[in-house]
Amino acid sequence: MSFQPVLLWSDVLLWLLVFAVIGLGAYSGRARHLRRSWKRLGKSNVATAAATLLCAFLLVGLLDSLHYRQRLPDAPGQSEAVYAVEALSALDGLLSHLREHNERTYSAPLAARAFVMETEETTAGVTRVYPRLHYGGAHLEDESGKAIDVARRALTGVGLALLCTALVAGVVFRRKPQSDFAWRGVLSALLVLFLVACTLSQLAGDYHVFGTDKVGQDVLYQTLKSIRTALVIGLVTTLVMLPLAVALGIVAGYFRGWADDVIQYLYTVLNSIPGVLLIAASVLMMQVVIDTHPQWFSTSAERADLRLIALCVILGVTSWTGLARLLRGETLKLRELDYIQAARAFGVSSVRVITRHILPNLMHIVIISLVMDFSALVLAEAVLSYIGIGVDPSMHSFGSMINNARMELSREPAVWWSLAAAFSFMLVLVLAANLFADAMRDAFDPRHEG
C-alpha cells in the first residue's frame, strides 16, 4: 500500500458521535413526539441555515479525522515498506498545495511580496527591499496586474457559486414543490458557503488568501485545520459531561434525601475550586505522564491526540455541574405532578417513571444546554490555549492561532490576519451553534406543543 492508516482516539470518538447522531435520527423517525419536534425545527429558516453551516464545519472536521502515513520511496535492496513518521489526514491531501507552499516569513493576505524587508545585493550595492514571495503571486510577471487578476478570480468564484446554488435549488424545488421544510434557509446558507468556498478555491491556488505566519505557513490552512480541534473539544467533552450531569441531576431531584445531599455537596465542592486552576493542574499532571512515557507513541500526532483527549475528559469532569443543577431543579417540580404521583401510587418502578415521564420532559433542557455548552467549550479551548494549558503546541487550534498572534499585534505595522482569520471562523461556528440551540429549544420544549 502507498499509505498506512493511522487510528487516533479522537478520530474514533468523533466518528462514533456522528454515527450516534444518525442513530438518534433514525429513532426520532419512529418516535411520534420526537418526529413532531423535528418537523417544527425543520420549518425554521434560521434552524436550517444554522444546521447547514454546522454540517459544513463537520465535513471539514471529518475529512481531517481520516489519518494515514505515506509510504517512503524504497531504498536499494529494501524488502519491507517504510512509512513516514508524520501522520497526515484526508484534508491534508486535499490542501497539499497550501501545506507545502510555505514562504520564509510573514506575508499579508493576497500579497505578492513579503511583509518584512530583507537585505538584497544588487549591481547598485546592498539594499533593503520587500522580496517577491516564492508562491504567492509568483505567476504574475507584472505586479501591477495583481488587482485585475484577483478580481477576475473572485468573479469566477462568484459565478461558480451562483451556478452551484441554482443547480441545487432546481433539484430541490423540482422534487419538493409542496414541502413545508424551510429550504430557503438551506439555500441561503449554501449560497454563502459556495461563495466562500468557490472564491477561496480560485484564489488559493496562486495566492495566500489569509497571508502567512512567522514561519511562512499559510494561515488559511491553519484555520481549516483548527476546525477539527474545536469540534473534538466541543463534542467529546459533551460526551463525557452528559452521562454525569443527567444521571446525577435526575437522581438528586427524584430521590431527594441523602442522595440529594451527597450530590449537592459534590458539585458545590467542585464549583468552589477555581475552574482554570483545576484544569491547569490536571493538564500539567497529564503532561508529566506523557513526557515520562515517550514509548507509548509512534508519531507526534498520537502524542498530541492523547493530550487533546485528556483535555476533553478534564473539561467534561469539571463542567457537568451547571446542567446537573438545572436538571435537579426541574426534576423536583416534575416529580410532584399528578400523573407522576399516580404512577408511583400504582407501584410503577422508579426507573420506569424516570425513563418514561421524567427524562422526556427534560430533553429540551438537555439539548439546549448541550448546544450552548458546545459553544462555551469552543471558546474555553481558545482561552486555555491562549494561556498555555490547552492543546499540544504542535496541534492547530483557534486558541493557538490567537496565542501566536498576541505578539504579532505589537509589531509596527501590526500582523493582524492570523487573529482575524481565527476570530472569523470561530465566530461563525459559535454563532451557528447558538442559533441552532435557540431553535431546538423552541421546537423540543413540551410547553410549545400545539
XYZ file of C-alpha atoms in Angstrom:
450
model
C 0.000 0.000 0.000
C 1.116 3.573 -0.681
C -0.147 4.617 2.743
C -0.709 3.163 6.204
C -3.950 4.034 8.071
C -3.455 5.710 11.443
C -6.225 5.430 14.031
C -6.322 8.162 16.671
C -8.632 8.050 19.678
C -10.137 11.417 18.808
C -10.903 10.121 15.288
C -12.750 7.133 16.740
C -14.759 9.232 19.181
C -15.685 11.832 16.578
C -16.907 9.239 14.088
C -18.793 7.371 16.838
C -20.593 10.580 17.727
C -21.576 11.059 14.087
C -22.993 7.543 13.912
C -24.782 8.134 17.222
C -26.455 11.230 15.759
C -27.510 9.205 12.704
C -28.929 6.550 15.041
C -30.780 9.217 17.010
C -32.246 10.498 13.761
C -33.476 7.006 12.875
C -35.013 6.635 16.350
C -36.657 10.041 16.082
C -38.308 8.952 12.859
C -40.112 6.175 14.754
C -40.988 8.151 17.904
C -44.059 10.296 17.243
C -43.352 13.050 19.818
C -39.762 13.461 18.626
C -40.836 13.400 14.989
C -43.211 16.298 15.642
C -40.428 18.275 17.298
C -38.042 17.697 14.387
C -40.751 18.763 11.953
C -41.232 22.017 13.855
C -37.489 22.528 13.778
C -37.414 21.921 10.029
C -39.906 24.739 9.459
C -37.482 27.342 10.811
C -35.287 29.058 8.222
C -32.833 30.083 10.937
C -32.512 26.496 12.164
C -31.966 25.001 8.716
C -29.433 27.696 7.783
C -27.503 27.183 11.031
C -27.617 23.398 10.621
C -26.245 23.705 7.076
C -23.309 25.780 8.316
C -22.647 23.301 11.143
C -22.690 20.420 8.644
C -20.064 22.231 6.569
C -17.812 22.576 9.616
C -18.458 18.923 10.495
C -17.499 17.822 6.979
C -14.156 19.601 7.286
C -13.620 18.035 10.699
C -14.412 14.529 9.464
C -12.041 14.877 6.498
C -9.372 15.886 8.996
C -10.177 12.785 11.080
C -9.061 10.258 8.445
C -5.338 9.891 9.167
C -2.633 7.972 7.343
C 1.139 7.760 6.942
C 2.651 7.958 3.483
C 4.983 5.256 2.235
C 8.554 6.378 1.702
C 10.412 5.527 -1.532
C 12.055 2.122 -1.383
C 15.809 2.104 -0.908
C 18.010 -0.294 -2.926
C 17.675 -3.791 -1.505
C 14.784 -2.828 0.780
C 12.264 -5.634 1.298
C 9.792 -4.089 3.746
C 7.750 -0.946 3.329
C 8.817 2.060 5.385
C 6.310 4.793 6.212
C 6.815 8.425 7.141
C 6.702 9.431 10.780
C 4.313 12.315 10.108
C 0.615 11.414 10.153
C -1.434 13.255 7.531
C -5.185 13.448 7.027
C -7.513 13.411 4.047
C -7.840 17.168 4.468
C -4.054 17.497 4.247
C -4.178 15.631 0.954
C -6.845 17.962 -0.438
C -4.934 21.036 0.768
C -1.478 19.788 -0.159
C -0.688 22.960 -2.129
C -1.455 25.086 0.937
C 0.517 22.821 3.255
C 3.603 22.641 1.048
C 3.747 26.188 -0.336
C 5.473 27.870 2.598
C 7.205 31.214 2.492
C 10.134 32.454 4.566
C 8.101 34.545 6.990
C 5.138 36.923 7.163
C 3.181 37.930 4.102
C -0.057 39.912 4.009
C -3.299 38.495 2.543
C -3.154 38.247 -1.264
C 0.325 39.796 -1.288
C 2.992 39.174 -3.916
C 5.855 40.385 -1.728
C 6.976 39.580 1.803
C 5.790 41.697 4.717
C 9.325 42.039 6.126
C 12.192 43.793 4.399
C 15.328 41.780 3.633
C 18.838 42.680 2.579
C 19.498 42.100 -1.112
C 22.650 42.562 -3.124
C 22.265 44.234 -6.494
C 24.575 45.811 -9.036
C 23.968 49.124 -7.298
C 25.059 47.690 -3.949
C 23.327 46.334 -0.851
C 19.727 47.492 -0.476
C 16.735 46.739 1.733
C 13.723 45.502 -0.231
C 10.495 43.571 0.155
C 11.361 40.337 -1.730
C 8.951 38.515 -4.028
C 7.221 35.519 -2.480
C 8.118 32.031 -3.642
C 4.483 31.051 -4.278
C 2.121 33.943 -3.502
C 1.573 35.818 -6.767
C 4.607 34.130 -8.321
C 2.685 33.584 -11.569
C 2.492 37.351 -12.156
C 5.156 38.766 -14.456
C 3.993 42.303 -13.750
C 2.752 43.035 -10.204
C 0.625 45.911 -11.481
C -1.797 43.322 -12.859
C -2.427 41.724 -9.463
C -5.624 43.652 -8.739
C -7.129 42.663 -12.092
C -6.071 39.031 -11.596
C -7.590 38.877 -8.095
C -10.824 40.486 -9.300
C -11.088 38.076 -12.230
C -10.586 35.049 -9.990
C -13.066 36.364 -7.412
C -15.722 36.970 -10.076
C -15.144 33.469 -11.424
C -15.682 32.087 -7.929
C -18.892 34.083 -7.538
C -20.155 32.779 -10.877
C -19.427 29.173 -9.898
C -21.154 29.698 -6.546
C -24.300 31.069 -8.198
C -24.310 28.194 -10.671
C -23.971 25.563 -7.914
C -26.723 27.205 -5.861
C -29.022 27.363 -8.873
C -28.460 23.666 -9.598
C -29.242 22.691 -6.000
C -32.335 24.930 -5.960
C -33.547 23.362 -9.207
C -33.217 19.843 -7.799
C -34.881 20.784 -4.500
C -37.931 22.597 -5.859
C -38.433 20.073 -8.626
C -38.748 17.186 -6.174
C -40.244 19.011 -3.158
C -42.570 21.662 -4.590
C -45.159 21.480 -1.754
C -42.877 20.675 1.169
C -43.162 22.858 4.307
C -39.479 22.258 5.070
C -37.538 25.519 5.296
C -35.483 25.081 2.136
C -34.974 28.824 1.905
C -32.698 28.707 4.925
C -30.714 25.802 3.484
C -30.275 27.514 0.118
C -29.271 30.807 1.745
C -26.588 29.058 3.782
C -25.443 27.052 0.757
C -25.135 30.258 -1.257
C -22.846 31.735 1.403
C -20.828 28.509 1.632
C -20.474 28.250 -2.138
C -19.440 31.894 -2.388
C -16.720 31.416 0.241
C -15.548 28.006 -0.987
C -15.504 28.821 -4.714
C -13.821 32.188 -4.230
C -11.182 30.701 -1.928
C -10.551 27.819 -4.323
C -9.989 30.245 -7.192
C -7.606 32.440 -5.210
C -5.776 29.919 -3.010
C -4.053 28.209 -5.928
C -1.708 31.139 -6.564
C -2.141 33.402 -3.522
C -2.036 33.171 0.248
C -5.596 34.358 0.776
C -5.197 34.960 4.521
C -1.456 35.596 4.370
C 1.272 33.611 6.133
C 2.546 33.488 9.723
C 6.003 33.965 11.244
C 7.388 30.714 9.800
C 5.710 31.257 6.429
C 2.870 28.760 6.820
C -0.418 29.534 5.094
C -2.968 30.954 7.573
C -5.948 29.572 5.622
C -4.514 26.074 6.036
C -4.067 26.609 9.780
C -7.623 27.898 10.127
C -9.179 24.910 8.345
C -7.057 22.521 10.431
C -8.265 24.227 13.613
C -11.890 23.293 12.909
C -11.352 19.654 13.870
C -9.823 20.613 17.211
C -12.815 22.828 18.021
C -15.267 20.048 17.091
C -13.418 17.435 19.154
C -13.263 19.742 22.177
C -16.965 20.558 21.920
C -18.349 17.116 21.070
C -16.113 14.743 23.029
C -16.296 16.902 26.156
C -20.076 16.818 25.814
C -19.912 13.019 25.586
C -18.019 12.923 28.894
C -20.215 15.503 30.621
C -23.666 14.289 29.551
C -23.944 10.972 31.497
C -22.687 12.580 34.710
C -24.982 15.585 34.501
C -28.147 13.698 33.516
C -27.725 10.802 35.940
C -26.718 12.849 38.993
C -29.185 15.667 38.315
C -32.191 13.351 37.982
C -31.173 11.160 40.939
C -30.752 14.218 43.181
C -34.113 15.706 42.193
C -36.171 12.500 42.132
C -34.949 10.595 45.204
C -34.029 13.635 47.331
C -32.885 12.748 50.870
C -29.306 11.663 51.415
C -28.700 11.157 47.669
C -29.606 14.793 47.037
C -27.369 15.942 49.893
C -24.349 13.972 48.624
C -24.716 15.168 45.019
C -25.254 18.784 46.069
C -22.169 18.590 48.273
C -20.177 17.129 45.371
C -20.975 19.845 42.840
C -20.732 22.575 45.470
C -17.173 21.466 46.246
C -16.304 21.343 42.530
C -17.744 24.809 41.949
C -15.780 26.213 44.880
C -12.479 25.309 43.187
C -11.366 27.858 40.550
C -12.013 26.121 37.236
C -8.928 27.380 35.435
C -6.634 26.288 38.269
C -8.217 22.825 38.432
C -7.927 22.380 34.678
C -4.360 23.709 34.642
C -3.272 21.340 37.409
C -4.880 18.347 35.695
C -3.391 19.205 32.290
C 0.088 19.674 33.748
C -0.091 16.335 35.573
C -1.202 14.645 32.379
C 1.653 16.313 30.507
C 4.135 14.853 33.014
C 2.746 11.381 32.329
C 3.073 11.919 28.565
C 6.634 13.240 28.854
C 7.784 10.308 31.004
C 6.378 7.652 28.654
C 7.546 8.539 25.120
C 7.489 4.854 24.153
C 3.699 4.964 24.094
C 3.650 6.995 20.880
C 4.920 6.108 17.430
C 4.081 9.540 15.938
C 3.841 13.076 17.241
C 0.171 13.087 16.222
C -0.574 10.302 18.715
C 1.154 12.255 21.458
C -0.814 15.419 20.692
C -4.022 13.399 20.400
C -3.651 11.935 23.901
C -3.282 15.421 25.344
C -6.383 16.520 23.409
C -8.428 13.592 24.780
C -7.120 14.269 28.300
C -8.199 17.916 27.974
C -11.687 16.810 26.852
C -12.037 14.466 29.850
C -10.831 17.152 32.265
C -13.230 19.747 30.829
C -16.095 17.227 30.944
C -15.481 16.248 34.568
C -15.303 19.897 35.651
C -18.242 21.291 33.629
C -21.169 18.945 34.389
C -22.320 20.790 37.493
C -24.344 23.527 35.770
C -26.509 21.119 33.770
C -26.906 18.801 36.775
C -28.220 21.696 38.883
C -30.738 22.643 36.186
C -31.980 19.063 35.838
C -32.247 18.654 39.613
C -34.470 21.720 39.922
C -36.716 20.676 37.025
C -36.972 17.101 38.337
C -38.067 18.404 41.756
C -41.022 20.091 40.027
C -41.872 17.204 37.727
C -41.962 14.555 40.468
C -44.801 16.451 42.190
C -47.092 16.429 39.134
C -50.322 14.443 39.458
C -49.654 11.852 36.770
C -46.237 11.019 38.189
C -47.633 10.757 41.721
C -50.370 8.462 40.355
C -47.795 6.252 38.628
C -45.841 5.922 41.863
C -49.049 5.140 43.793
C -49.820 2.314 41.359
C -46.399 0.782 42.061
C -44.593 1.759 38.857
C -40.853 1.389 39.429
C -38.682 4.479 39.821
C -36.590 3.514 36.807
C -39.667 3.345 34.589
C -41.047 6.638 35.917
C -37.718 8.336 35.219
C -37.291 6.903 31.706
C -40.920 7.292 30.595
C -42.028 10.514 32.285
C -39.125 12.474 33.789
C -36.407 12.190 31.118
C -38.591 13.019 28.061
C -39.726 16.223 29.778
C -36.118 17.180 30.455
C -34.829 16.650 26.927
C -35.418 20.235 25.851
C -33.195 21.402 28.732
C -30.552 18.799 27.891
C -30.496 19.685 24.188
C -30.326 23.446 24.616
C -27.696 23.113 27.370
C -25.537 20.785 25.291
C -25.523 23.019 22.238
C -24.863 26.097 24.345
C -22.100 24.227 26.211
C -20.583 23.292 22.848
C -20.178 26.981 22.087
C -18.752 27.660 25.544
C -16.264 24.795 25.217
C -15.022 26.025 21.840
C -14.389 29.413 23.433
C -12.838 27.756 26.520
C -10.278 25.966 24.354
C -9.257 29.286 22.861
C -8.773 30.773 26.335
C -6.846 27.753 27.669
C -4.547 27.622 24.642
C -4.020 31.357 24.954
C -2.634 30.919 28.493
C -0.594 27.866 27.502
C -2.560 24.976 29.054
C -4.677 23.968 26.080
C -3.903 21.566 23.259
C -0.416 20.439 22.288
C 1.601 23.214 20.575
C 2.029 21.005 17.503
C -1.768 20.788 17.019
C -3.600 23.505 15.130
C -6.367 25.250 17.060
C -8.083 28.614 17.171
C -6.608 29.227 20.617
C -3.082 28.516 19.417
C -3.533 30.884 16.476
C -4.773 33.634 18.793
C -1.914 32.975 21.207
C 0.644 33.167 18.398
C -0.930 36.391 17.148
C -0.598 38.032 20.561
C 2.952 39.240 19.968
C 2.329 39.925 16.303
C -0.167 42.652 17.172
C 2.575 44.612 18.955
C 4.608 44.874 15.746
C 4.647 48.037 13.706
C 2.881 47.614 11.377
C 0.747 45.002 13.153
C 0.334 41.477 11.784
C -3.450 41.165 12.150
C -4.516 38.471 9.698
C -3.897 35.373 11.872
C -6.113 36.781 14.617
C -8.758 37.923 12.124
C -8.935 34.520 10.406
C -9.207 32.563 13.675
C -11.753 35.001 15.100
C -13.927 34.963 11.952
C -14.155 31.181 11.656
C -14.692 30.735 15.399
C -17.403 33.416 15.373
C -19.318 31.699 12.553
C -19.050 28.286 14.262
C -20.210 29.555 17.669
C -22.948 31.775 16.205
C -24.360 28.903 14.111
C -24.367 26.625 17.172
C -26.140 29.237 19.309
C -28.811 29.945 16.689
C -29.418 26.229 16.237
C -29.656 25.807 20.018
C -32.320 28.514 20.282
C -34.374 26.904 17.520
C -34.068 23.461 19.125
C -35.212 24.854 22.470
C -38.377 26.209 20.885
C -39.029 23.002 18.927
C -38.402 20.476 21.727
C -39.873 22.310 24.690
C -43.127 20.450 25.609
C -44.710 23.775 26.613
C -44.566 24.815 22.943
C -46.691 21.893 21.746
C -49.692 22.697 19.684
